mmCIF file of C-alpha atoms in Angstrom:
data_model
loop_
_atom_site.group_PDB
_atom_site.id
_atom_site.type_symbol
_atom_site.label_atom_id
_atom_site.label_comp_id
_atom_site.label_asym_id
_atom_site.label_seq_id
_atom_site.Cartn_x
_atom_site.Cartn_y
_atom_site.Cartn_z
ATOM 1 C CA UNK A 1 0.011 -0.015 0.006
ATOM 2 C CA UNK A 2 2.880 2.361 0.775
ATOM 3 C CA UNK A 3 4.422 1.739 -2.650
ATOM 4 C CA UNK A 4 1.060 2.390 -4.284
ATOM 5 C CA UNK A 5 0.677 5.716 -2.433
ATOM 6 C CA UNK A 6 4.172 6.777 -3.548
ATOM 7 C CA UNK A 7 3.365 5.930 -7.148
ATOM 8 C CA UNK A 8 0.117 7.815 -6.858
ATOM 9 C CA UNK A 9 1.822 10.894 -5.386
ATOM 10 C CA UNK A 10 4.470 10.810 -8.056
ATOM 11 C CA UNK A 11 1.896 10.587 -10.807
ATOM 12 C CA UNK A 12 -0.078 13.483 -9.292
ATOM 13 C CA UNK A 13 3.019 15.701 -9.094
ATOM 14 C CA UNK A 14 3.993 14.980 -12.658
ATOM 15 C CA UNK A 15 0.550 15.523 -14.160
ATOM 16 C CA UNK A 16 -0.263 18.695 -12.253
ATOM 17 C CA UNK A 17 0.323 21.667 -14.567
ATOM 18 C CA UNK A 18 2.708 24.202 -12.958
ATOM 19 C CA UNK A 19 2.056 23.621 -9.273
ATOM 20 C CA UNK A 20 3.513 26.252 -7.010
ATOM 21 C CA UNK A 21 5.790 23.860 -5.111
ATOM 22 C CA UNK A 22 7.990 22.628 -7.980
ATOM 23 C CA UNK A 23 11.136 24.181 -9.436
ATOM 24 C CA UNK A 24 10.219 24.249 -13.112
ATOM 25 C CA UNK A 25 7.341 25.023 -15.384
ATOM 26 C CA UNK A 26 5.649 21.678 -15.969
ATOM 27 C CA UNK A 27 2.961 23.122 -18.210
ATOM 28 C CA UNK A 28 5.730 24.337 -20.576
ATOM 29 C CA UNK A 29 7.392 20.935 -20.489
ATOM 30 C CA UNK A 30 4.105 19.153 -21.295
ATOM 31 C CA UNK A 31 3.279 21.566 -24.129
ATOM 32 C CA UNK A 32 6.716 20.860 -25.605
ATOM 33 C CA UNK A 33 6.213 17.064 -25.435
ATOM 34 C CA UNK A 34 2.659 17.181 -26.810
ATOM 35 C CA UNK A 35 3.669 19.378 -29.779
ATOM 36 C CA UNK A 36 6.562 16.992 -30.560
ATOM 37 C CA UNK A 37 4.158 14.041 -30.404
ATOM 38 C CA UNK A 38 1.571 15.759 -32.597
ATOM 39 C CA UNK A 39 4.309 16.683 -35.024
ATOM 40 C CA UNK A 40 5.585 13.109 -35.274
ATOM 41 C CA UNK A 41 2.044 11.800 -36.013
ATOM 42 C CA UNK A 42 1.484 14.411 -38.763
ATOM 43 C CA UNK A 43 4.930 14.007 -40.308
ATOM 44 C CA UNK A 44 4.389 10.244 -40.442
ATOM 45 C CA UNK A 45 1.026 10.707 -42.125
ATOM 46 C CA UNK A 46 2.129 13.426 -44.559
ATOM 47 C CA UNK A 47 5.428 11.774 -45.595
ATOM 48 C CA UNK A 48 4.242 8.300 -46.577
ATOM 49 C CA UNK A 49 3.755 9.042 -50.296
ATOM 50 C CA UNK A 50 7.041 10.899 -50.776
ATOM 51 C CA UNK A 51 8.918 8.317 -48.747
ATOM 52 C CA UNK A 52 7.524 5.529 -50.914
ATOM 53 C CA UNK A 53 8.440 7.418 -54.147
ATOM 54 C CA UNK A 54 11.955 8.525 -53.212
ATOM 55 C CA UNK A 55 13.191 5.630 -51.010
ATOM 56 C CA UNK A 56 10.682 2.842 -51.534
ATOM 57 C CA UNK A 57 10.001 3.046 -47.796
ATOM 58 C CA UNK A 58 6.716 4.628 -46.674
ATOM 59 C CA UNK A 59 8.095 5.247 -43.187
ATOM 60 C CA UNK A 60 11.484 6.625 -44.205
ATOM 61 C CA UNK A 61 10.815 10.167 -42.975
ATOM 62 C CA UNK A 62 8.849 8.885 -40.004
ATOM 63 C CA UNK A 63 11.883 6.894 -38.771
ATOM 64 C CA UNK A 64 14.103 9.949 -39.214
ATOM 65 C CA UNK A 65 11.580 12.197 -37.479
ATOM 66 C CA UNK A 66 11.366 9.721 -34.561
ATOM 67 C CA UNK A 67 15.151 10.035 -34.258
ATOM 68 C CA UNK A 68 14.919 13.803 -34.294
ATOM 69 C CA UNK A 69 12.204 13.765 -31.638
ATOM 70 C CA UNK A 70 14.329 11.548 -29.380
ATOM 71 C CA UNK A 71 17.389 13.683 -30.044
ATOM 72 C CA UNK A 72 15.380 16.845 -29.267
ATOM 73 C CA UNK A 73 14.195 15.482 -25.953
ATOM 74 C CA UNK A 74 17.767 14.511 -25.085
ATOM 75 C CA UNK A 75 19.082 17.929 -26.103
ATOM 76 C CA UNK A 76 16.415 19.620 -23.999
ATOM 77 C CA UNK A 77 17.341 17.440 -21.012
ATOM 78 C CA UNK A 78 20.982 18.385 -21.373
ATOM 79 C CA UNK A 79 20.646 22.096 -21.932
ATOM 80 C CA UNK A 80 18.143 22.632 -19.158
ATOM 81 C CA UNK A 81 21.077 22.038 -16.808
ATOM 82 C CA UNK A 82 23.159 24.806 -18.356
ATOM 83 C CA UNK A 83 23.085 27.910 -16.080
ATOM 84 C CA UNK A 84 22.012 31.199 -17.662
ATOM 85 C CA UNK A 85 25.323 32.716 -16.577
ATOM 86 C CA UNK A 86 26.957 30.425 -19.139
ATOM 87 C CA UNK A 87 24.684 31.651 -21.916
ATOM 88 C CA UNK A 88 25.379 35.247 -20.947
ATOM 89 C CA UNK A 89 29.126 34.704 -21.003
ATOM 90 C CA UNK A 90 28.862 33.082 -24.410
ATOM 91 C CA UNK A 91 26.612 35.620 -26.144
ATOM 92 C CA UNK A 92 29.416 37.064 -28.283
ATOM 93 C CA UNK A 93 30.950 33.683 -29.040
ATOM 94 C CA UNK A 94 27.659 32.281 -30.247
ATOM 95 C CA UNK A 95 27.281 35.207 -32.629
ATOM 96 C CA UNK A 96 30.762 34.583 -34.063
ATOM 97 C CA UNK A 97 29.973 30.882 -34.459
ATOM 98 C CA UNK A 98 26.718 31.764 -36.239
ATOM 99 C CA UNK A 99 28.621 34.026 -38.654
ATOM 100 C CA UNK A 100 31.222 31.331 -39.375
ATOM 101 C CA UNK A 101 28.494 28.732 -40.084
ATOM 102 C CA UNK A 102 26.593 31.100 -42.356
ATOM 103 C CA UNK A 103 29.793 31.694 -44.317
ATOM 104 C CA UNK A 104 30.696 27.991 -44.496
ATOM 105 C CA UNK A 105 27.267 27.048 -45.856
ATOM 106 C CA UNK A 106 27.861 29.299 -48.881
ATOM 107 C CA UNK A 107 31.088 27.477 -49.850
ATOM 108 C CA UNK A 108 30.522 24.821 -52.604
ATOM 109 C CA UNK A 109 31.513 21.424 -51.298
ATOM 110 C CA UNK A 110 30.572 22.312 -47.725
ATOM 111 C CA UNK A 111 27.051 23.729 -48.105
ATOM 112 C CA UNK A 112 24.374 21.586 -49.708
ATOM 113 C CA UNK A 113 22.156 23.092 -52.398
ATOM 114 C CA UNK A 114 18.525 22.067 -52.701
ATOM 115 C CA UNK A 115 16.151 23.655 -55.233
ATOM 116 C CA UNK A 116 18.636 26.473 -55.899
ATOM 117 C CA UNK A 117 19.116 27.354 -52.243
ATOM 118 C CA UNK A 118 22.339 26.599 -50.371
ATOM 119 C CA UNK A 119 21.127 26.408 -46.747
ATOM 120 C CA UNK A 120 22.384 23.118 -45.328
ATOM 121 C CA UNK A 121 25.626 21.592 -44.091
ATOM 122 C CA UNK A 122 25.520 17.763 -44.306
ATOM 123 C CA UNK A 123 25.952 16.121 -40.871
ATOM 124 C CA UNK A 124 26.024 12.503 -39.775
ATOM 125 C CA UNK A 125 22.446 12.557 -38.341
ATOM 126 C CA UNK A 126 20.782 15.302 -40.385
ATOM 127 C CA UNK A 127 21.492 18.252 -42.699
ATOM 128 C CA UNK A 128 22.288 21.117 -40.324
ATOM 129 C CA UNK A 129 20.698 24.509 -41.163
ATOM 130 C CA UNK A 130 22.836 27.404 -39.805
ATOM 131 C CA UNK A 131 19.913 29.784 -40.166
ATOM 132 C CA UNK A 132 18.154 28.071 -37.248
ATOM 133 C CA UNK A 133 21.252 28.430 -35.061
ATOM 134 C CA UNK A 134 21.655 32.043 -36.166
ATOM 135 C CA UNK A 135 18.173 32.893 -34.775
ATOM 136 C CA UNK A 136 19.060 31.552 -31.363
ATOM 137 C CA UNK A 137 22.496 33.149 -31.452
ATOM 138 C CA UNK A 138 21.024 36.559 -32.339
ATOM 139 C CA UNK A 139 18.533 36.366 -29.406
ATOM 140 C CA UNK A 140 21.363 35.493 -27.042
ATOM 141 C CA UNK A 141 23.607 38.280 -28.387
ATOM 142 C CA UNK A 142 20.854 40.910 -28.236
ATOM 143 C CA UNK A 143 19.881 39.867 -24.769
ATOM 144 C CA UNK A 144 23.476 40.391 -23.620
ATOM 145 C CA UNK A 145 23.841 43.642 -25.528
ATOM 146 C CA UNK A 146 20.576 45.135 -24.176
ATOM 147 C CA UNK A 147 21.488 44.079 -20.634
ATOM 148 C CA UNK A 148 24.843 45.871 -20.811
ATOM 149 C CA UNK A 149 23.507 48.904 -22.683
ATOM 150 C CA UNK A 150 20.049 49.106 -21.103
ATOM 151 C CA UNK A 151 20.136 52.790 -20.141
ATOM 152 C CA UNK A 152 21.805 53.780 -23.422
ATOM 153 C CA UNK A 153 19.237 52.007 -25.578
ATOM 154 C CA UNK A 154 16.353 53.631 -23.666
ATOM 155 C CA UNK A 155 17.735 57.144 -23.734
ATOM 156 C CA UNK A 156 19.743 57.696 -26.903
ATOM 157 C CA UNK A 157 17.974 58.252 -30.252
ATOM 158 C CA UNK A 158 20.398 56.260 -32.417
ATOM 159 C CA UNK A 159 20.957 53.432 -29.944
ATOM 160 C CA UNK A 160 19.186 50.934 -32.187
ATOM 161 C CA UNK A 161 21.819 51.323 -34.895
ATOM 162 C CA UNK A 162 24.273 48.813 -33.454
ATOM 163 C CA UNK A 163 21.794 45.940 -32.914
ATOM 164 C CA UNK A 164 20.273 46.682 -36.299
ATOM 165 C CA UNK A 165 23.749 46.474 -37.866
ATOM 166 C CA UNK A 166 24.333 43.079 -36.216
ATOM 167 C CA UNK A 167 20.999 41.818 -37.443
ATOM 168 C CA UNK A 168 21.654 43.228 -40.910
ATOM 169 C CA UNK A 169 24.979 41.464 -41.171
ATOM 170 C CA UNK A 170 23.388 38.077 -40.354
ATOM 171 C CA UNK A 171 20.519 38.908 -42.706
ATOM 172 C CA UNK A 172 22.881 39.704 -45.563
ATOM 173 C CA UNK A 173 24.512 36.289 -45.185
ATOM 174 C CA UNK A 174 21.075 34.671 -45.202
ATOM 175 C CA UNK A 175 20.037 36.540 -48.338
ATOM 176 C CA UNK A 176 23.039 35.104 -50.172
ATOM 177 C CA UNK A 177 21.700 31.575 -49.600
ATOM 178 C CA UNK A 178 18.967 32.918 -50.377
ATOM 179 C CA UNK A 179 16.692 32.808 -47.345
ATOM 180 C CA UNK A 180 14.443 35.873 -47.058
ATOM 181 C CA UNK A 181 12.077 34.204 -44.618
ATOM 182 C CA UNK A 182 14.716 33.725 -41.914
ATOM 183 C CA UNK A 183 15.929 37.263 -42.507
ATOM 184 C CA UNK A 184 12.484 38.600 -41.762
ATOM 185 C CA UNK A 185 12.357 36.453 -38.604
ATOM 186 C CA UNK A 186 15.625 38.034 -37.438
ATOM 187 C CA UNK A 187 14.203 41.519 -38.112
ATOM 188 C CA UNK A 188 11.009 40.780 -36.079
ATOM 189 C CA UNK A 189 13.066 39.423 -33.161
ATOM 190 C CA UNK A 190 15.233 42.593 -33.145
ATOM 191 C CA UNK A 191 12.189 44.850 -33.450
ATOM 192 C CA UNK A 192 10.344 43.026 -30.657
ATOM 193 C CA UNK A 193 13.264 43.157 -28.254
ATOM 194 C CA UNK A 194 13.766 46.885 -28.849
ATOM 195 C CA UNK A 195 10.096 47.321 -27.930
ATOM 196 C CA UNK A 196 10.530 45.302 -24.679
ATOM 197 C CA UNK A 197 13.674 47.246 -23.800
ATOM 198 C CA UNK A 198 11.799 50.492 -24.283
ATOM 199 C CA UNK A 199 13.725 52.158 -27.112
ATOM 200 C CA UNK A 200 12.751 55.561 -28.482
ATOM 201 C CA UNK A 201 9.560 55.598 -30.563
ATOM 202 C CA UNK A 202 11.310 57.231 -33.497
ATOM 203 C CA UNK A 203 13.648 54.294 -33.754
ATOM 204 C CA UNK A 204 10.629 51.995 -34.350
ATOM 205 C CA UNK A 205 9.343 54.217 -37.103
ATOM 206 C CA UNK A 206 12.873 54.181 -38.633
ATOM 207 C CA UNK A 207 13.045 50.391 -38.392
ATOM 208 C CA UNK A 208 9.608 49.931 -39.965
ATOM 209 C CA UNK A 209 10.549 52.251 -42.857
ATOM 210 C CA UNK A 210 13.910 50.608 -43.458
ATOM 211 C CA UNK A 211 12.502 47.086 -43.152
ATOM 212 C CA UNK A 212 9.625 47.790 -45.575
ATOM 213 C CA UNK A 213 11.950 49.445 -48.095
ATOM 214 C CA UNK A 214 14.511 46.630 -48.050
ATOM 215 C CA UNK A 215 11.765 43.982 -48.300
ATOM 216 C CA UNK A 216 10.328 45.627 -51.412
ATOM 217 C CA UNK A 217 13.790 45.982 -52.962
ATOM 218 C CA UNK A 218 14.615 42.342 -52.323
ATOM 219 C CA UNK A 219 11.247 41.177 -53.761
ATOM 220 C CA UNK A 220 11.372 43.400 -56.871
ATOM 221 C CA UNK A 221 15.055 42.540 -57.597
ATOM 222 C CA UNK A 222 14.360 38.835 -57.682
ATOM 223 C CA UNK A 223 12.271 37.109 -60.374
ATOM 224 C CA UNK A 224 11.451 34.036 -58.249
ATOM 225 C CA UNK A 225 10.309 36.209 -55.359
ATOM 226 C CA UNK A 226 8.070 38.237 -57.676
ATOM 227 C CA UNK A 227 6.555 34.967 -58.895
ATOM 228 C CA UNK A 228 5.780 34.020 -55.316
ATOM 229 C CA UNK A 229 4.048 37.347 -54.748
ATOM 230 C CA UNK A 230 1.950 37.033 -57.942
ATOM 231 C CA UNK A 231 1.152 33.413 -57.086
ATOM 232 C CA UNK A 232 0.075 34.455 -53.576
ATOM 233 C CA UNK A 233 -2.266 37.169 -54.924
ATOM 234 C CA UNK A 234 -4.126 34.770 -57.269
ATOM 235 C CA UNK A 235 -2.937 31.163 -56.965
ATOM 236 C CA UNK A 236 -5.707 29.717 -59.147
ATOM 237 C CA UNK A 237 -4.707 31.968 -62.036
ATOM 238 C CA UNK A 238 -1.751 29.606 -62.642
ATOM 239 C CA UNK A 239 -2.550 26.542 -60.586
ATOM 240 C CA UNK A 240 0.073 24.378 -62.356
ATOM 241 C CA UNK A 241 2.811 27.077 -62.178
ATOM 242 C CA UNK A 242 3.353 29.839 -59.653
ATOM 243 C CA UNK A 243 0.219 29.029 -57.698
ATOM 244 C CA UNK A 244 0.738 25.255 -57.565
ATOM 245 C CA UNK A 245 1.728 24.920 -53.912
ATOM 246 C CA UNK A 246 -0.793 27.414 -52.537
ATOM 247 C CA UNK A 247 -3.736 26.202 -54.658
ATOM 248 C CA UNK A 248 -3.182 22.618 -53.469
ATOM 249 C CA UNK A 249 -2.782 23.821 -49.873
ATOM 250 C CA UNK A 250 -6.100 25.702 -50.018
ATOM 251 C CA UNK A 251 -7.835 22.662 -51.523
ATOM 252 C CA UNK A 252 -6.524 20.600 -48.600
ATOM 253 C CA UNK A 253 -8.036 23.026 -46.098
ATOM 254 C CA UNK A 254 -11.263 23.081 -48.103
ATOM 255 C CA UNK A 255 -11.614 19.324 -48.031
ATOM 256 C CA UNK A 256 -11.034 19.197 -44.272
ATOM 257 C CA UNK A 257 -13.971 21.498 -43.412
ATOM 258 C CA UNK A 258 -14.639 21.425 -39.662
ATOM 259 C CA UNK A 259 -13.591 17.944 -38.410
ATOM 260 C CA UNK A 260 -11.479 16.696 -41.333
ATOM 261 C CA UNK A 261 -11.292 13.504 -43.408
ATOM 262 C CA UNK A 262 -9.573 11.499 -40.641
ATOM 263 C CA UNK A 263 -5.923 10.604 -39.962
ATOM 264 C CA UNK A 264 -4.252 9.228 -43.074
ATOM 265 C CA UNK A 265 -7.070 10.207 -45.457
ATOM 266 C CA UNK A 266 -5.479 13.266 -47.014
ATOM 267 C CA UNK A 267 -5.531 13.265 -50.841
ATOM 268 C CA UNK A 268 -3.378 16.381 -51.360
ATOM 269 C CA UNK A 269 -0.375 14.729 -49.720
ATOM 270 C CA UNK A 270 -0.423 12.077 -52.510
ATOM 271 C CA UNK A 271 2.217 13.986 -54.562
ATOM 272 C CA UNK A 272 -0.179 16.909 -55.227
ATOM 273 C CA UNK A 273 1.075 19.135 -52.395
ATOM 274 C CA UNK A 274 4.860 19.705 -52.457
ATOM 275 C CA UNK A 275 6.684 19.683 -49.093
ATOM 276 C CA UNK A 276 3.655 18.220 -47.363
ATOM 277 C CA UNK A 277 5.684 17.003 -44.389
ATOM 278 C CA UNK A 278 7.749 20.205 -43.978
ATOM 279 C CA UNK A 279 6.532 23.653 -45.008
ATOM 280 C CA UNK A 280 2.916 22.584 -45.650
ATOM 281 C CA UNK A 281 2.335 20.124 -42.854
ATOM 282 C CA UNK A 282 -0.444 22.309 -41.462
ATOM 283 C CA UNK A 283 -2.363 21.916 -44.725
ATOM 284 C CA UNK A 284 -2.338 18.134 -44.173
ATOM 285 C CA UNK A 285 -3.497 18.792 -40.575
ATOM 286 C CA UNK A 286 -6.338 20.903 -41.945
ATOM 287 C CA UNK A 287 -7.351 18.225 -44.416
ATOM 288 C CA UNK A 288 -7.222 15.295 -42.002
ATOM 289 C CA UNK A 289 -8.464 17.021 -38.821
ATOM 290 C CA UNK A 290 -10.168 20.067 -40.191
ATOM 291 C CA UNK A 291 -10.629 23.476 -38.542
ATOM 292 C CA UNK A 292 -10.889 21.749 -35.165
ATOM 293 C CA UNK A 293 -7.395 20.155 -35.507
ATOM 294 C CA UNK A 294 -5.903 23.431 -36.651
ATOM 295 C CA UNK A 295 -7.338 25.285 -33.713
ATOM 296 C CA UNK A 296 -6.043 22.700 -31.231
ATOM 297 C CA UNK A 297 -2.474 23.088 -32.510
ATOM 298 C CA UNK A 298 -2.791 26.889 -32.560
ATOM 299 C CA UNK A 299 -4.006 26.737 -28.948
ATOM 300 C CA UNK A 300 -1.036 24.578 -27.911
ATOM 301 C CA UNK A 301 1.452 26.915 -29.564
ATOM 302 C CA UNK A 302 -0.293 29.987 -28.166
ATOM 303 C CA UNK A 303 -0.082 28.514 -24.649
ATOM 304 C CA UNK A 304 3.584 27.845 -25.168
ATOM 305 C CA UNK A 305 4.159 31.431 -26.317
ATOM 306 C CA UNK A 306 2.152 32.792 -23.351
ATOM 307 C CA UNK A 307 4.277 30.693 -20.953
ATOM 308 C CA UNK A 308 7.463 32.146 -22.567
ATOM 309 C CA UNK A 309 6.098 35.704 -22.241
ATOM 310 C CA UNK A 310 5.178 35.055 -18.588
ATOM 311 C CA UNK A 311 8.661 33.771 -17.857
ATOM 312 C CA UNK A 312 10.183 36.846 -19.534
ATOM 313 C CA UNK A 313 7.912 39.232 -17.598
ATOM 314 C CA UNK A 314 8.691 37.545 -14.287
ATOM 315 C CA UNK A 315 12.437 37.790 -15.022
ATOM 316 C CA UNK A 316 12.234 41.523 -15.668
ATOM 317 C CA UNK A 317 10.184 42.006 -12.501
ATOM 318 C CA UNK A 318 13.026 40.556 -10.420
ATOM 319 C CA UNK A 319 15.645 42.586 -12.357
ATOM 320 C CA UNK A 320 16.998 39.597 -14.290
ATOM 321 C CA UNK A 321 17.244 41.466 -17.563
ATOM 322 C CA UNK A 322 19.325 38.986 -19.600
ATOM 323 C CA UNK A 323 16.882 36.195 -18.769
ATOM 324 C CA UNK A 324 13.904 38.383 -19.468
ATOM 325 C CA UNK A 325 15.142 39.591 -22.855
ATOM 326 C CA UNK A 326 16.151 36.043 -23.795
ATOM 327 C CA UNK A 327 12.711 34.662 -22.962
ATOM 328 C CA UNK A 328 10.912 37.447 -24.830
ATOM 329 C CA UNK A 329 13.156 36.916 -27.853
ATOM 330 C CA UNK A 330 12.307 33.182 -27.936
ATOM 331 C CA UNK A 331 8.584 33.994 -27.631
ATOM 332 C CA UNK A 332 8.758 36.420 -30.580
ATOM 333 C CA UNK A 333 10.610 33.758 -32.596
ATOM 334 C CA UNK A 334 8.129 30.942 -31.917
ATOM 335 C CA UNK A 335 5.069 33.109 -32.460
ATOM 336 C CA UNK A 336 6.167 34.787 -35.673
ATOM 337 C CA UNK A 337 7.516 31.612 -37.316
ATOM 338 C CA UNK A 338 4.310 29.768 -36.467
ATOM 339 C CA UNK A 339 2.246 32.727 -37.695
ATOM 340 C CA UNK A 340 4.102 32.907 -41.017
ATOM 341 C CA UNK A 341 3.985 29.183 -41.649
ATOM 342 C CA UNK A 342 0.242 28.875 -41.041
ATOM 343 C CA UNK A 343 -0.457 32.179 -42.862
ATOM 344 C CA UNK A 344 1.483 30.902 -45.831
ATOM 345 C CA UNK A 345 -0.444 27.624 -45.925
ATOM 346 C CA UNK A 346 -3.792 29.472 -45.683
ATOM 347 C CA UNK A 347 -2.841 31.963 -48.415
ATOM 348 C CA UNK A 348 -2.705 34.905 -46.112
ATOM 349 C CA UNK A 349 1.017 35.428 -46.702
ATOM 350 C CA UNK A 350 3.394 34.717 -49.607
ATOM 351 C CA UNK A 351 4.960 31.248 -49.704
ATOM 352 C CA UNK A 352 8.167 31.067 -47.584
ATOM 353 C CA UNK A 353 10.304 28.186 -46.468
ATOM 354 C CA UNK A 354 9.694 28.405 -42.708
ATOM 355 C CA UNK A 355 8.741 25.386 -40.612
ATOM 356 C CA UNK A 356 5.923 25.280 -38.060
ATOM 357 C CA UNK A 357 7.631 25.162 -34.650
ATOM 358 C CA UNK A 358 7.987 21.627 -33.193
ATOM 359 C CA UNK A 359 5.569 20.117 -35.722
ATOM 360 C CA UNK A 360 7.141 20.309 -39.176
ATOM 361 C CA UNK A 361 9.776 17.778 -40.270
ATOM 362 C CA UNK A 362 13.361 19.022 -39.952
ATOM 363 C CA UNK A 363 16.216 17.999 -37.693
ATOM 364 C CA UNK A 364 17.797 21.448 -37.355
ATOM 365 C CA UNK A 365 14.508 23.159 -36.549
ATOM 366 C CA UNK A 366 13.495 20.570 -33.960
ATOM 367 C CA UNK A 367 16.849 20.456 -32.179
ATOM 368 C CA UNK A 368 17.469 24.226 -32.037
ATOM 369 C CA UNK A 369 13.886 24.886 -31.010
ATOM 370 C CA UNK A 370 14.285 22.239 -28.258
ATOM 371 C CA UNK A 371 17.356 24.115 -27.007
ATOM 372 C CA UNK A 372 15.220 27.278 -26.791
ATOM 373 C CA UNK A 373 12.571 25.419 -24.773
ATOM 374 C CA UNK A 374 15.331 24.146 -22.425
ATOM 375 C CA UNK A 375 16.484 27.726 -21.967
ATOM 376 C CA UNK A 376 12.950 28.840 -21.030
ATOM 377 C CA UNK A 377 12.715 25.987 -18.515
ATOM 378 C CA UNK A 378 16.084 26.960 -17.072
ATOM 379 C CA UNK A 379 15.153 30.641 -16.756
ATOM 380 C CA UNK A 380 11.930 29.706 -14.996
ATOM 381 C CA UNK A 381 13.837 27.283 -12.728
ATOM 382 C CA UNK A 382 16.356 29.939 -11.676
ATOM 383 C CA UNK A 383 13.587 32.497 -11.106
ATOM 384 C CA UNK A 384 11.809 30.070 -8.803
ATOM 385 C CA UNK A 385 15.036 29.460 -6.880
ATOM 386 C CA UNK A 386 15.462 33.219 -6.432
ATOM 387 C CA UNK A 387 11.912 33.462 -5.087
ATOM 388 C CA UNK A 388 12.710 30.791 -2.493
ATOM 389 C CA UNK A 389 10.851 27.909 -4.130
ATOM 390 C CA UNK A 390 13.562 25.389 -3.171
ATOM 391 C CA UNK A 391 12.581 25.640 0.459
ATOM 392 C CA UNK A 392 9.221 24.013 -0.389
ATOM 393 C CA UNK A 393 10.630 21.247 -2.495
ATOM 394 C CA UNK A 394 12.891 19.146 -0.306
ATOM 395 C CA UNK A 395 10.757 16.054 -0.678
ATOM 396 C CA UNK A 396 9.653 16.439 -4.353
#
């Protein structure tokens, strides 16, 4: 009976979402695990046709995604033990490493080119995408910079120039791949952190103007980007050309209606919808689970983002600025990337190669995003220790 009670108590502690007497955010941990599990199911379903065609193995991508999920959980478990002081001391080094990786990926023979874009460095387990690491490195660097220059950024009118220059340098390397989507993510992260820090309002107006101008220039100067814009505006005008991806994505959502066709019953994934298990996995979710399935995943991601914002807010309240800026940067990253991916699949935004956080197939995206979740858990853990939570947890 005593053993049964111990098991019961342990089960109750682990299934209670964010109780006040534990040293980490269990609701965040459970959201992370659930999204990974949902992503594995959807990648398995969406990748069967392409796996059969390319490798004569319907579960080729499912096996690899299972490996990525296990690796992601292991990485999260490891990095949650890394103190935030270590991240703060490495914020410049991580930026330098990101720059080196972004340069290496452009070198023929080192970087791997797929569909005209050189974005990957072949590794033993998966093709590593330096752009994903660059996002985390930029957040870490800006968190350190804003912590050291807090008063300067809030008071001086041109204080945003330096962080904007850093972001622009990384963005320029990404454009050479080319990868406009990741460049926009970096811009949003920088913009959002400047807002949290409390920079001068005129700097935001300047950033908006510069960002809009550069975006228009990059789109107009590239034929393939212009085709994406025209395909986005009217995908059914050329459904077998520039509008092929989007038109098939919209048909997938249309077939799903409210409750969907059921798991595995998607037709669009049968070689009609390109990148069904990566960029357009949410279209398969919409077809197989309908509006209801989409809303559940949105709710899960929204809760995760809210937890990140709460952790960032609590950090700033106890004067832990580096932790607070880091947490807010991660929340901006997760929210915006999820927003762009779903907006792209729904035809609300032009097509871009950005994965849906923790759901889409991709080793680099899953592993780096898992590191960011580990950082959030670590920040929350250290905040609870500072508030004296360890005194209530001697027997947990």
